[in-house]
Short mmCIF file of N, CA and C in Angstrom, two decimals:
data_model
loop_
_atom_site.label_atom_id
_atom_site.label_comp_id
_atom_site.label_asym_id
_atom_site.label_seq_id
_atom_site.Cartn_x
_atom_site.Cartn_y
_atom_site.Cartn_z
N GLN A 1 89.39 112.98 115.95
CA GLN A 1 89.49 111.55 115.73
C GLN A 1 90.71 111.25 114.86
N VAL A 2 91.13 110.01 114.92
CA VAL A 2 92.29 109.60 114.14
C VAL A 2 91.94 109.60 112.65
N GLN A 3 92.80 110.22 111.85
CA GLN A 3 92.61 110.23 110.41
C GLN A 3 93.95 109.94 109.73
N LEU A 4 93.89 109.09 108.72
CA LEU A 4 95.03 108.74 107.90
C LEU A 4 94.62 108.93 106.45
N VAL A 5 95.33 109.75 105.69
CA VAL A 5 94.96 110.04 104.32
C VAL A 5 96.15 109.80 103.40
N GLU A 6 96.02 108.77 102.57
CA GLU A 6 97.09 108.43 101.64
C GLU A 6 96.96 109.24 100.35
N SER A 7 98.08 109.48 99.71
CA SER A 7 98.10 110.14 98.41
C SER A 7 99.36 109.73 97.66
N GLY A 8 99.40 110.06 96.39
CA GLY A 8 100.60 109.81 95.59
C GLY A 8 100.53 108.62 94.66
N GLY A 9 99.44 107.88 94.73
CA GLY A 9 99.30 106.74 93.83
C GLY A 9 99.07 107.18 92.40
N GLY A 10 99.10 106.21 91.49
CA GLY A 10 98.88 106.52 90.09
C GLY A 10 99.35 105.40 89.19
N LEU A 11 99.45 105.71 87.92
CA LEU A 11 99.90 104.76 86.91
C LEU A 11 101.37 105.02 86.59
N VAL A 12 102.17 103.97 86.64
CA VAL A 12 103.59 104.11 86.37
C VAL A 12 104.05 102.90 85.56
N GLN A 13 105.05 103.10 84.74
CA GLN A 13 105.58 102.00 83.92
C GLN A 13 106.50 101.11 84.77
N PRO A 14 106.63 99.87 84.38
CA PRO A 14 107.59 98.99 85.08
C PRO A 14 108.98 99.61 85.10
N GLY A 15 109.62 99.51 86.25
CA GLY A 15 110.92 100.13 86.44
C GLY A 15 110.86 101.55 86.95
N GLY A 16 109.67 102.11 86.98
CA GLY A 16 109.51 103.49 87.43
C GLY A 16 109.43 103.61 88.94
N SER A 17 109.16 104.83 89.38
CA SER A 17 109.13 105.14 90.81
C SER A 17 107.88 105.94 91.16
N LEU A 18 107.46 105.80 92.40
CA LEU A 18 106.39 106.60 92.97
C LEU A 18 106.71 106.84 94.42
N ARG A 19 106.20 107.95 94.95
CA ARG A 19 106.33 108.23 96.38
C ARG A 19 104.93 108.42 96.95
N LEU A 20 104.57 107.54 97.86
CA LEU A 20 103.29 107.65 98.54
C LEU A 20 103.46 108.45 99.83
N SER A 21 102.41 109.18 100.18
CA SER A 21 102.39 109.92 101.44
C SER A 21 101.17 109.50 102.25
N CYS A 22 101.30 109.60 103.55
CA CYS A 22 100.19 109.33 104.46
C CYS A 22 100.16 110.47 105.48
N ALA A 23 99.23 111.38 105.29
CA ALA A 23 99.08 112.50 106.21
C ALA A 23 98.17 112.08 107.36
N THR A 24 98.60 112.38 108.58
CA THR A 24 97.86 111.90 109.74
C THR A 24 97.41 113.05 110.63
N SER A 25 96.39 112.78 111.44
CA SER A 25 95.93 113.74 112.43
C SER A 25 95.15 113.00 113.49
N GLY A 26 94.94 113.66 114.63
CA GLY A 26 94.11 113.09 115.67
C GLY A 26 94.84 112.24 116.69
N PHE A 27 96.13 112.12 116.57
CA PHE A 27 96.92 111.38 117.55
C PHE A 27 98.35 111.92 117.52
N THR A 28 99.14 111.53 118.51
CA THR A 28 100.53 111.99 118.59
C THR A 28 101.38 111.11 117.68
N PHE A 29 101.52 111.54 116.44
CA PHE A 29 102.17 110.76 115.38
C PHE A 29 103.54 110.26 115.80
N SER A 30 104.32 111.10 116.45
CA SER A 30 105.70 110.76 116.79
C SER A 30 105.81 109.65 117.83
N SER A 31 104.69 109.25 118.42
CA SER A 31 104.71 108.22 119.46
C SER A 31 104.39 106.82 118.96
N TYR A 32 104.09 106.70 117.68
CA TYR A 32 103.60 105.42 117.18
C TYR A 32 104.37 104.93 115.96
N ALA A 33 104.62 103.61 115.94
CA ALA A 33 105.09 103.00 114.72
C ALA A 33 103.99 103.06 113.66
N MET A 34 104.40 103.03 112.41
CA MET A 34 103.44 103.12 111.30
C MET A 34 103.74 102.05 110.26
N HIS A 35 102.67 101.58 109.61
CA HIS A 35 102.77 100.51 108.63
C HIS A 35 102.33 100.97 107.25
N TRP A 36 102.78 100.23 106.24
CA TRP A 36 102.14 100.22 104.93
C TRP A 36 101.71 98.77 104.65
N VAL A 37 100.51 98.64 104.11
CA VAL A 37 99.94 97.34 103.75
C VAL A 37 99.34 97.52 102.37
N ARG A 38 99.33 96.47 101.56
CA ARG A 38 98.74 96.59 100.22
C ARG A 38 97.81 95.43 99.93
N GLN A 39 96.93 95.65 98.97
CA GLN A 39 96.02 94.60 98.52
C GLN A 39 95.96 94.62 97.01
N ALA A 40 96.48 93.56 96.40
CA ALA A 40 96.45 93.42 94.95
C ALA A 40 95.06 92.97 94.51
N PRO A 41 94.72 93.20 93.26
CA PRO A 41 93.39 92.81 92.77
C PRO A 41 93.12 91.33 92.99
N GLY A 42 92.02 91.03 93.63
CA GLY A 42 91.63 89.64 93.84
C GLY A 42 92.42 88.90 94.88
N LYS A 43 93.26 89.61 95.64
CA LYS A 43 94.09 88.95 96.64
C LYS A 43 93.85 89.54 98.03
N GLY A 44 94.41 88.91 99.02
CA GLY A 44 94.27 89.39 100.39
C GLY A 44 95.26 90.49 100.71
N LEU A 45 95.19 90.96 101.94
CA LEU A 45 96.11 92.00 102.39
C LEU A 45 97.52 91.46 102.51
N GLU A 46 98.49 92.26 102.09
CA GLU A 46 99.90 91.91 102.22
C GLU A 46 100.60 93.03 102.98
N TRP A 47 101.19 92.70 104.10
CA TRP A 47 101.96 93.67 104.86
C TRP A 47 103.22 94.03 104.06
N VAL A 48 103.55 95.34 104.02
CA VAL A 48 104.67 95.81 103.22
C VAL A 48 105.86 96.23 104.09
N ALA A 49 105.59 97.07 105.10
CA ALA A 49 106.71 97.60 105.88
C ALA A 49 106.21 98.26 107.15
N ILE A 50 107.12 98.40 108.11
CA ILE A 50 106.82 99.11 109.35
C ILE A 50 108.02 99.96 109.72
N LEU A 51 107.75 101.13 110.28
CA LEU A 51 108.78 102.05 110.74
C LEU A 51 108.46 102.43 112.18
N ASN A 52 109.47 102.38 113.03
CA ASN A 52 109.21 102.69 114.44
C ASN A 52 108.97 104.19 114.63
N SER A 53 108.57 104.56 115.82
CA SER A 53 108.14 105.93 116.08
C SER A 53 109.25 106.94 115.83
N GLY A 54 110.48 106.58 116.14
CA GLY A 54 111.58 107.50 115.96
C GLY A 54 112.17 107.52 114.56
N GLY A 55 111.67 106.63 113.72
CA GLY A 55 112.18 106.58 112.35
C GLY A 55 113.53 105.92 112.20
N THR A 56 113.95 105.15 113.22
CA THR A 56 115.29 104.58 113.20
C THR A 56 115.33 103.10 112.83
N THR A 57 114.19 102.43 112.92
CA THR A 57 114.15 100.99 112.66
C THR A 57 113.03 100.67 111.69
N THR A 58 113.35 99.97 110.63
CA THR A 58 112.40 99.64 109.59
C THR A 58 112.50 98.16 109.26
N TYR A 59 111.35 97.56 109.02
CA TYR A 59 111.30 96.18 108.54
C TYR A 59 110.46 96.15 107.26
N TYR A 60 110.90 95.33 106.31
CA TYR A 60 110.24 95.25 105.02
C TYR A 60 109.88 93.80 104.70
N ALA A 61 108.81 93.65 103.95
CA ALA A 61 108.50 92.34 103.38
C ALA A 61 109.58 91.99 102.35
N ASP A 62 109.86 90.71 102.22
CA ASP A 62 110.89 90.28 101.27
C ASP A 62 110.57 90.74 99.85
N SER A 63 109.29 90.83 99.53
CA SER A 63 108.88 91.18 98.18
C SER A 63 109.25 92.61 97.78
N VAL A 64 109.52 93.47 98.77
CA VAL A 64 109.83 94.87 98.46
C VAL A 64 111.20 95.30 98.95
N LYS A 65 111.86 94.43 99.68
CA LYS A 65 113.15 94.78 100.27
C LYS A 65 114.15 95.18 99.19
N GLY A 66 114.83 96.29 99.43
CA GLY A 66 115.80 96.79 98.46
C GLY A 66 115.22 97.70 97.41
N ARG A 67 113.90 97.74 97.31
CA ARG A 67 113.24 98.60 96.32
C ARG A 67 112.40 99.71 96.95
N PHE A 68 111.83 99.43 98.11
CA PHE A 68 110.97 100.39 98.80
C PHE A 68 111.71 100.94 100.02
N THR A 69 111.45 102.21 100.32
CA THR A 69 112.04 102.85 101.50
C THR A 69 110.96 103.60 102.25
N LEU A 70 110.85 103.29 103.52
CA LEU A 70 109.86 103.91 104.39
C LEU A 70 110.53 105.01 105.21
N SER A 71 109.87 106.16 105.30
CA SER A 71 110.41 107.25 106.11
C SER A 71 109.26 108.03 106.72
N ARG A 72 109.59 108.91 107.63
CA ARG A 72 108.56 109.72 108.28
C ARG A 72 109.11 111.09 108.61
N ASP A 73 108.21 112.06 108.65
CA ASP A 73 108.53 113.41 109.10
C ASP A 73 107.62 113.69 110.28
N ASN A 74 108.16 113.55 111.47
CA ASN A 74 107.33 113.71 112.67
C ASN A 74 106.87 115.15 112.87
N ALA A 75 107.59 116.10 112.29
CA ALA A 75 107.16 117.50 112.39
C ALA A 75 105.93 117.76 111.52
N LYS A 76 105.79 116.97 110.45
CA LYS A 76 104.66 117.14 109.53
C LYS A 76 103.59 116.06 109.73
N ASN A 77 103.81 115.16 110.71
CA ASN A 77 102.85 114.09 110.97
C ASN A 77 102.56 113.27 109.71
N THR A 78 103.59 113.00 108.95
CA THR A 78 103.42 112.36 107.65
C THR A 78 104.39 111.19 107.49
N LEU A 79 103.86 110.12 106.92
CA LEU A 79 104.61 108.91 106.61
C LEU A 79 104.79 108.84 105.09
N TYR A 80 105.94 108.33 104.65
CA TYR A 80 106.21 108.24 103.22
C TYR A 80 106.63 106.81 102.85
N LEU A 81 106.34 106.46 101.60
CA LEU A 81 106.83 105.20 101.05
C LEU A 81 107.40 105.51 99.66
N GLN A 82 108.72 105.46 99.56
CA GLN A 82 109.38 105.64 98.27
C GLN A 82 109.48 104.28 97.61
N MET A 83 108.91 104.16 96.42
CA MET A 83 108.87 102.89 95.71
C MET A 83 109.66 103.03 94.41
N ASN A 84 110.73 102.26 94.30
CA ASN A 84 111.57 102.28 93.11
C ASN A 84 111.54 100.92 92.42
N SER A 85 112.00 100.90 91.19
CA SER A 85 112.08 99.64 90.42
C SER A 85 110.76 98.89 90.47
N LEU A 86 109.69 99.60 90.22
CA LEU A 86 108.35 99.01 90.37
C LEU A 86 108.12 97.91 89.35
N LYS A 87 107.37 96.90 89.79
CA LYS A 87 107.04 95.74 88.97
C LYS A 87 105.52 95.65 88.84
N SER A 88 105.07 94.89 87.87
CA SER A 88 103.62 94.73 87.68
C SER A 88 102.98 94.13 88.93
N GLU A 89 103.71 93.27 89.61
CA GLU A 89 103.15 92.64 90.81
C GLU A 89 103.05 93.59 92.00
N ASP A 90 103.55 94.82 91.85
CA ASP A 90 103.35 95.83 92.89
C ASP A 90 102.01 96.54 92.74
N THR A 91 101.30 96.25 91.67
CA THR A 91 99.97 96.85 91.48
C THR A 91 99.05 96.45 92.62
N ALA A 92 98.50 97.45 93.30
CA ALA A 92 97.68 97.19 94.47
C ALA A 92 97.11 98.51 94.99
N VAL A 93 96.18 98.39 95.90
CA VAL A 93 95.78 99.54 96.72
C VAL A 93 96.68 99.53 97.95
N TYR A 94 97.30 100.66 98.21
CA TYR A 94 98.25 100.79 99.33
C TYR A 94 97.58 101.55 100.47
N TYR A 95 97.68 100.97 101.66
CA TYR A 95 97.09 101.55 102.85
C TYR A 95 98.18 101.85 103.88
N CYS A 96 98.06 102.98 104.54
CA CYS A 96 98.90 103.19 105.71
C CYS A 96 98.08 102.85 106.95
N GLY A 97 98.80 102.44 107.98
CA GLY A 97 98.13 102.04 109.20
C GLY A 97 98.89 102.51 110.42
N LYS A 98 98.15 102.94 111.42
CA LYS A 98 98.73 103.34 112.69
C LYS A 98 98.90 102.09 113.55
N SER A 99 100.04 102.00 114.19
CA SER A 99 100.32 100.85 115.03
C SER A 99 99.68 101.01 116.39
N GLY A 100 99.07 99.93 116.86
CA GLY A 100 98.54 99.91 118.22
C GLY A 100 99.40 99.02 119.09
N ALA A 101 98.75 98.28 119.97
CA ALA A 101 99.48 97.39 120.86
C ALA A 101 100.18 96.28 120.07
N SER A 102 101.39 95.97 120.48
CA SER A 102 102.16 94.90 119.84
C SER A 102 102.35 95.10 118.35
N TRP A 103 102.39 96.37 117.94
CA TRP A 103 102.60 96.75 116.54
C TRP A 103 101.50 96.25 115.62
N SER A 104 100.33 95.88 116.15
CA SER A 104 99.19 95.60 115.29
C SER A 104 98.63 96.92 114.78
N ILE A 105 97.79 96.87 113.74
CA ILE A 105 97.23 98.09 113.17
C ILE A 105 95.86 98.35 113.76
N ASP A 106 95.68 99.55 114.34
CA ASP A 106 94.38 99.85 114.93
C ASP A 106 93.60 100.91 114.14
N TYR A 107 94.25 101.63 113.24
CA TYR A 107 93.56 102.55 112.36
C TYR A 107 94.16 102.47 110.96
N TRP A 108 93.27 102.59 109.96
CA TRP A 108 93.66 102.45 108.56
C TRP A 108 93.26 103.71 107.78
N GLY A 109 94.03 104.01 106.74
CA GLY A 109 93.60 105.02 105.79
C GLY A 109 92.66 104.42 104.77
N GLN A 110 92.25 105.25 103.80
CA GLN A 110 91.28 104.80 102.80
C GLN A 110 91.96 104.13 101.61
N GLY A 111 93.27 104.28 101.49
CA GLY A 111 94.02 103.63 100.44
C GLY A 111 94.25 104.52 99.23
N THR A 112 95.32 104.20 98.50
CA THR A 112 95.63 104.87 97.24
C THR A 112 96.06 103.82 96.23
N GLN A 113 95.54 103.93 95.02
CA GLN A 113 95.78 102.92 93.99
C GLN A 113 97.12 103.15 93.31
N VAL A 114 97.89 102.08 93.20
CA VAL A 114 99.14 102.08 92.43
C VAL A 114 99.00 101.05 91.33
N THR A 115 99.18 101.47 90.10
CA THR A 115 99.10 100.57 88.96
C THR A 115 100.42 100.63 88.19
N VAL A 116 101.04 99.47 88.05
CA VAL A 116 102.31 99.38 87.33
C VAL A 116 102.04 98.64 86.03
N SER A 117 102.11 99.37 84.93
CA SER A 117 101.76 98.78 83.64
C SER A 117 102.39 99.59 82.52
N SER A 118 102.71 98.89 81.45
CA SER A 118 103.23 99.57 80.27
C SER A 118 102.11 99.89 79.29
#
């Protein structure tokens, strides 16, 4: 079955960096675009970024553009999110998602907590 497992979250000071990973199994990773989505405390889901199957095209939410970088290693079936210049408003649970039809998300990971605080 499809499995997505995020890791790499934690507590970081403002201005710091974190790298999230999403290890996948149960599907042909290299054939699908992948997303990151986040949910801040008390708020709804916010889409963060998407990377196409070949790793050549990426789109970012305006809130993270220039600070976050999405990448993938198709040999390791793993998606990454490099987060730099972190702000308190980046505090959220971060989820990776497998893209289905029309780049919608059809499978989700369990999430990893990122807390940006001094």
